[in-house]
């Protein structure tokens, strides 16, 4: 470790991001269905793949944007299909939202060009063929994996392609359970017999919020690498 | 979702790579494009999400406790 660092993290941020990513579920009512003697002309329900968040795929998980523009025209749901070029179509996911959505799909299969198509399924239940023509294609990279000392295989495709964490830089691999984090540690308070003397010159990482202050000795971190704590009502991780 | 971060056992260029117990995703801070002030999920279910650093000080205990006389400190030996 050449540079000491505390990365204290407000984890609820991740929660907010996750909530924002969830698809909305909505019930669809055809607009003119209240007249039993005159069923409305049914327009062809359409759905389309708008593209990828990551046009040059850097991993085998893809964020795909899908639109179902004929909302209210008898669409029950949409489906996202994909196939390796020359392969057979495989259903990737069912989309209940009738607004444009971004869904994440893992590409489980060969690397190379993949084709994507979206299909809107009418609420009549009539079967719908997957489109012959793909609406979007993307090159899915060959998976890059490394194996740790316990034999666990780690996929680092995205780390390598997107963030430049090239394979030779990955070292040690001593296993994910070797350094166990400290979770919500016991604290020493002023007046406690083991409270650190105020003249002590040890290096600490300190956080404060309002009247609340807390410190972590830098020297206590290498053995565990991470302390997962709750401070001032927020979940934080202290790391070095 | 509250994430429990832990060391993955891997380092990249001598910086620890972390993982979260909840999704198994891997996290990293300190790469050029990421910066030292955040962690980025570099693989797994949460790929692309970021965790921002909160305000902190790296200082001597004497200085810290002088500024924050009521400060608590993590016990070295955990029960």
Coordinates of C-alpha atoms in Angstrom, one line a residue:
Chain A
X1 CA 0.0 0.0 0.0
X2 CA 1.8 3.1 -1.1
X3 CA -0.8 5.6 -0.2
X4 CA -3.0 5.4 2.8
X5 CA -6.5 6.3 2.2
X6 CA -9.8 6.2 3.9
X7 CA -12.7 5.6 1.6
X8 CA -15.6 6.1 3.8
X9 CA -18.7 5.5 1.9
X10 CA -22.3 6.5 2.3
X11 CA -23.9 3.2 1.3
X12 CA -27.5 4.5 1.1
X13 CA -26.3 6.1 -2.1
X14 CA -26.1 2.7 -3.6
X15 CA -29.6 2.0 -2.4
X16 CA -30.9 5.1 -4.2
X17 CA -29.1 4.2 -7.4
X18 CA -30.5 0.7 -7.2
X19 CA -34.0 1.9 -6.7
X20 CA -33.7 4.2 -9.7
X21 CA -32.7 1.2 -11.8
X22 CA -35.7 -0.9 -11.0
X23 CA -38.3 -1.4 -13.7
X24 CA -41.7 0.0 -13.1
X25 CA -44.6 -2.4 -13.3
X26 CA -47.8 -1.1 -14.8
X27 CA -51.1 -2.5 -15.7
X28 CA -52.2 -1.6 -19.2
X29 CA -55.8 -0.9 -20.2
X30 CA -56.6 -0.7 -23.8
X31 CA -58.1 2.7 -24.5
X32 CA -61.3 1.9 -26.2
X33 CA -62.2 -1.5 -24.7
X34 CA -65.4 -0.3 -23.0
X35 CA -67.6 -1.0 -26.0
X36 CA -68.2 -4.7 -26.3
X37 CA -69.9 -4.5 -29.7
X38 CA -67.2 -2.6 -31.4
X39 CA -63.8 -3.8 -30.6
X40 CA -61.2 -1.3 -31.5
X41 CA -58.9 -1.8 -34.4
X42 CA -55.8 -3.3 -33.0
X43 CA -52.6 -1.6 -34.0
X44 CA -49.5 -3.6 -34.2
X45 CA -47.8 -3.3 -30.9
X46 CA -44.1 -2.5 -31.3
X47 CA -41.1 -2.6 -29.2
X48 CA -37.6 -1.8 -30.1
X49 CA -34.0 -1.9 -28.8
X50 CA -32.7 1.6 -28.6
X51 CA -29.2 0.6 -27.9
X52 CA -26.6 -0.1 -25.3
X53 CA -25.3 2.0 -22.5
X54 CA -21.9 0.7 -23.4
X55 CA -21.8 0.4 -27.2
X56 CA -18.4 -1.2 -27.2
X57 CA -19.2 -3.8 -24.6
X58 CA -16.6 -4.1 -21.9
X59 CA -18.2 -6.9 -20.1
X60 CA -20.7 -9.8 -20.4
X61 CA -23.3 -7.8 -18.6
X62 CA -25.1 -5.3 -20.9
X63 CA -27.3 -2.4 -20.1
X64 CA -29.8 -2.4 -22.9
X65 CA -32.4 0.3 -23.5
X66 CA -35.8 -0.8 -24.8
X67 CA -38.8 1.2 -25.9
X68 CA -42.4 0.1 -26.1
X69 CA -43.9 3.1 -27.9
X70 CA -47.4 1.9 -28.4
X71 CA -48.4 2.0 -24.8
X72 CA -52.1 1.8 -24.3
X73 CA -52.5 -0.1 -27.6
X74 CA -53.0 -3.5 -26.1
X75 CA -49.5 -4.3 -25.2
X76 CA -49.3 -6.7 -22.3
X77 CA -45.6 -6.7 -22.0
X78 CA -42.4 -6.7 -24.0
X79 CA -39.7 -9.2 -24.3
X80 CA -36.0 -8.8 -25.0
X81 CA -34.4 -11.5 -27.1
X82 CA -30.8 -12.0 -28.1
X83 CA -28.7 -14.5 -30.0
X84 CA -25.1 -15.0 -30.8
X85 CA -24.7 -14.2 -34.5
X86 CA -25.9 -17.2 -36.4
X87 CA -27.3 -18.8 -33.3
X88 CA -30.8 -19.2 -32.0
X89 CA -32.9 -16.5 -30.3
X90 CA -33.0 -16.7 -26.5
X91 CA -35.4 -14.8 -24.3
X92 CA -33.3 -12.5 -22.1
X93 CA -35.9 -10.8 -20.0
X94 CA -39.5 -9.8 -19.8
X95 CA -40.2 -6.0 -19.5
X96 CA -43.4 -4.9 -17.8
X97 CA -42.8 -1.2 -18.1
X98 CA -44.3 0.6 -21.1
X99 CA -41.9 3.5 -20.7
X100 CA -38.4 3.2 -22.2
X101 CA -36.4 1.2 -19.8
X102 CA -32.8 0.1 -19.4
X103 CA -32.4 -3.5 -18.4
X104 CA -29.3 -5.4 -17.6
X105 CA -28.8 -8.8 -19.1
X106 CA -25.9 -11.2 -18.7
X107 CA -24.6 -12.6 -21.9
X108 CA -24.2 -16.3 -21.2
X109 CA -22.7 -17.9 -24.3
X110 CA -20.0 -17.4 -26.8
X111 CA -18.1 -14.1 -27.1
X112 CA -18.3 -12.2 -30.4
X113 CA -21.2 -10.4 -32.2
X114 CA -24.6 -10.7 -30.5
X115 CA -27.9 -9.5 -32.0
X116 CA -30.8 -8.1 -29.9
X117 CA -34.4 -7.6 -30.7
X118 CA -37.5 -6.6 -28.7
X119 CA -41.0 -7.9 -29.1
X120 CA -44.2 -6.4 -27.8
X121 CA -46.6 -9.1 -26.7
X122 CA -50.3 -8.1 -27.1
X123 CA -52.7 -8.6 -24.3
X124 CA -54.8 -10.9 -26.5
X125 CA -52.2 -13.5 -25.8
X126 CA -51.6 -14.2 -29.5
X127 CA -48.2 -15.7 -30.0
X128 CA -45.6 -13.3 -31.5
X129 CA -42.6 -14.3 -33.5
X130 CA -39.3 -12.9 -32.7
X131 CA -38.2 -10.5 -35.4
X132 CA -36.0 -12.0 -38.1
X133 CA -33.9 -8.8 -38.2
X134 CA -31.9 -7.8 -35.3
X135 CA -32.4 -4.2 -34.1
X136 CA -29.0 -3.8 -32.5
X137 CA -25.8 -5.7 -32.4
X138 CA -22.9 -5.5 -30.0
X139 CA -19.6 -7.3 -29.7
X140 CA -19.5 -9.2 -26.4
X141 CA -15.9 -9.7 -25.2
X142 CA -14.2 -12.9 -24.4
X143 CA -14.4 -13.4 -20.7
X144 CA -11.2 -12.6 -18.8
X145 CA -10.8 -14.7 -15.6
X146 CA -8.2 -15.1 -12.9
X147 CA -8.1 -17.9 -10.3
X148 CA -7.2 -17.2 -6.7
X149 CA -5.3 -19.5 -4.3
X150 CA -8.5 -21.3 -3.3
X151 CA -9.4 -22.1 -6.8
X152 CA -12.1 -19.6 -7.1
X153 CA -12.5 -18.1 -10.6
X154 CA -13.0 -14.3 -10.8
X155 CA -14.4 -12.7 -13.9
X156 CA -12.6 -9.4 -14.4
X157 CA -13.6 -8.6 -18.0
X158 CA -15.2 -5.3 -17.2
X159 CA -12.3 -4.3 -14.8
X160 CA -9.8 -4.9 -17.6
X161 CA -11.7 -3.4 -20.5
X162 CA -13.5 -0.5 -18.9
X163 CA -11.1 0.5 -16.1
X164 CA -7.8 -0.6 -17.4
X165 CA -7.0 -3.0 -14.5
X166 CA -4.8 -5.1 -16.7
X167 CA -4.3 -8.8 -15.8
X168 CA -0.7 -8.6 -14.6
X169 CA -1.6 -6.0 -12.0
X170 CA -3.8 -8.5 -10.1
X171 CA -1.8 -10.1 -7.4
X172 CA -2.1 -12.2 -4.2
X173 CA -5.5 -13.8 -4.6
X174 CA -5.5 -15.1 -1.1
X175 CA -9.2 -15.6 -1.1
X176 CA -12.3 -13.6 -0.3
X177 CA -12.7 -14.9 3.2
X178 CA -9.1 -14.5 4.4
X179 CA -9.3 -10.9 5.6
X180 CA -12.6 -10.6 7.4
X181 CA -13.9 -7.1 7.9
X182 CA -14.7 -5.7 11.3
X183 CA -18.4 -5.0 11.4
X184 CA -19.8 -2.4 13.8
X185 CA -16.8 -2.4 16.0
X186 CA -16.7 -1.9 19.8
X187 CA -15.7 1.7 20.6
X188 CA -13.6 3.2 23.4
X189 CA -15.0 6.4 24.9
X190 CA -13.5 9.2 27.0
X191 CA -13.1 7.9 30.6
X192 CA -12.7 4.2 29.6
X193 CA -9.6 2.6 31.1
X194 CA -8.4 1.7 27.6
X195 CA -9.1 5.1 26.1
X196 CA -6.1 6.2 24.1
X197 CA -4.0 8.9 25.9
X198 CA -4.6 12.3 24.4
X199 CA -0.9 12.8 23.8
X200 CA -0.6 9.6 21.8
X201 CA 0.9 10.3 18.4
X202 CA -0.6 7.4 16.5
X203 CA -2.1 8.2 13.1
X204 CA -5.9 8.0 12.9
X205 CA -8.6 8.5 10.3
X206 CA -11.3 10.6 11.8
X207 CA -14.9 11.4 10.8
X208 CA -17.3 13.8 12.5
X209 CA -20.8 14.9 12.0
X210 CA -22.4 17.4 14.3
X211 CA -21.4 16.5 17.8
X212 CA -20.3 13.0 17.0
X213 CA -16.7 12.2 16.2
X214 CA -15.0 8.8 15.7
X215 CA -11.5 7.7 14.9
X216 CA -9.9 4.6 13.6
X217 CA -6.2 3.9 14.1
X218 CA -4.5 3.5 10.8
X219 CA -2.4 0.7 12.2
X220 CA -5.6 -1.3 13.0
X221 CA -6.7 -1.4 9.4
X222 CA -4.1 -3.6 7.5
X223 CA -5.2 -6.8 9.3
X224 CA -8.8 -6.4 8.2
X225 CA -8.6 -3.9 5.4
X226 CA -12.2 -2.8 5.9
X227 CA -14.3 -1.7 8.9
X228 CA -18.0 -1.6 8.2
X229 CA -19.6 0.8 10.6
X230 CA -22.6 2.9 11.3
X231 CA -21.8 6.5 12.0
X232 CA -24.3 9.3 12.5
X233 CA -27.0 7.2 11.1
X234 CA -25.2 6.3 7.9
X235 CA -23.5 3.0 6.9
X236 CA -19.9 3.7 6.2
X237 CA -16.9 1.6 5.2
X238 CA -13.5 2.6 6.4
X239 CA -10.7 1.2 4.2
X240 CA -7.1 1.9 3.7
Chain B
X1 CA -29.6 -2.5 0.3
X2 CA -26.7 -2.0 2.7
X3 CA -23.5 -3.3 1.5
X4 CA -20.9 -5.1 3.6
X5 CA -17.5 -4.4 2.1
X6 CA -14.6 -6.7 2.6
X7 CA -11.2 -7.4 1.2
X8 CA -11.3 -9.7 -1.9
X9 CA -7.9 -11.1 -1.3
X10 CA -6.7 -9.5 -4.5
X11 CA -4.7 -6.4 -5.0
X12 CA -4.3 -4.4 -8.2
X13 CA -1.0 -2.6 -8.4
X14 CA -0.7 -2.9 -4.6
X15 CA -4.1 -1.4 -3.9
X16 CA -6.8 -3.6 -2.3
X17 CA -9.7 -4.8 -4.4
X18 CA -12.9 -5.1 -2.3
X19 CA -16.0 -7.1 -2.7
X20 CA -19.5 -6.9 -1.1
X21 CA -21.1 -9.7 0.8
X22 CA -24.6 -8.9 -0.6
X23 CA -24.0 -9.3 -4.3
X24 CA -20.5 -10.5 -4.7
X25 CA -19.6 -7.5 -6.8
X26 CA -16.0 -6.2 -6.8
X27 CA -15.1 -2.6 -5.9
X28 CA -12.0 -0.6 -6.5
X29 CA -10.8 3.0 -5.8
X30 CA -7.6 4.5 -6.8
X31 CA -7.3 3.8 -10.5
X32 CA -6.8 6.8 -12.7
X33 CA -10.3 7.1 -14.1
X34 CA -11.8 6.3 -10.8
X35 CA -9.8 8.6 -8.5
X36 CA -9.1 8.2 -4.8
X37 CA -12.3 9.9 -3.6
X38 CA -14.7 7.1 -4.6
X39 CA -15.1 3.4 -5.1
X40 CA -16.4 2.1 -8.4
X41 CA -18.0 -1.3 -8.9
X42 CA -15.7 -2.8 -11.5
X43 CA -17.5 -6.2 -11.9
X44 CA -20.7 -8.0 -11.0
X45 CA -24.3 -7.1 -10.4
X46 CA -23.6 -3.5 -9.3
X47 CA -21.1 -2.8 -12.0
X48 CA -20.7 0.9 -12.8
X49 CA -22.2 2.1 -9.5
X50 CA -20.1 4.4 -7.3
X51 CA -19.7 5.0 -3.6
X52 CA -18.6 8.5 -2.8
X53 CA -16.1 9.3 0.0
X54 CA -17.3 11.2 3.0
X55 CA -15.4 14.0 4.7
X56 CA -12.5 12.6 6.8
X57 CA -9.2 13.6 8.3
X58 CA -6.0 11.7 8.4
X59 CA -4.1 13.1 11.4
X60 CA -2.4 12.3 14.7
X61 CA -4.6 11.2 17.5
X62 CA -3.3 14.0 19.7
X63 CA -4.4 16.6 17.1
X64 CA -7.7 14.8 16.5
X65 CA -8.8 14.4 20.1
X66 CA -7.7 18.0 20.7
X67 CA -10.2 19.2 18.1
X68 CA -12.8 16.6 19.0
X69 CA -12.5 16.0 22.8
X70 CA -15.4 13.6 22.9
X71 CA -14.3 11.5 20.1
X72 CA -14.7 7.7 20.4
X73 CA -12.1 5.4 18.9
X74 CA -12.4 1.9 17.6
X75 CA -11.1 -0.7 20.1
X76 CA -8.2 -2.7 18.8
X77 CA -9.4 -5.9 20.3
X78 CA -12.9 -6.6 19.3
X79 CA -15.1 -8.7 21.7

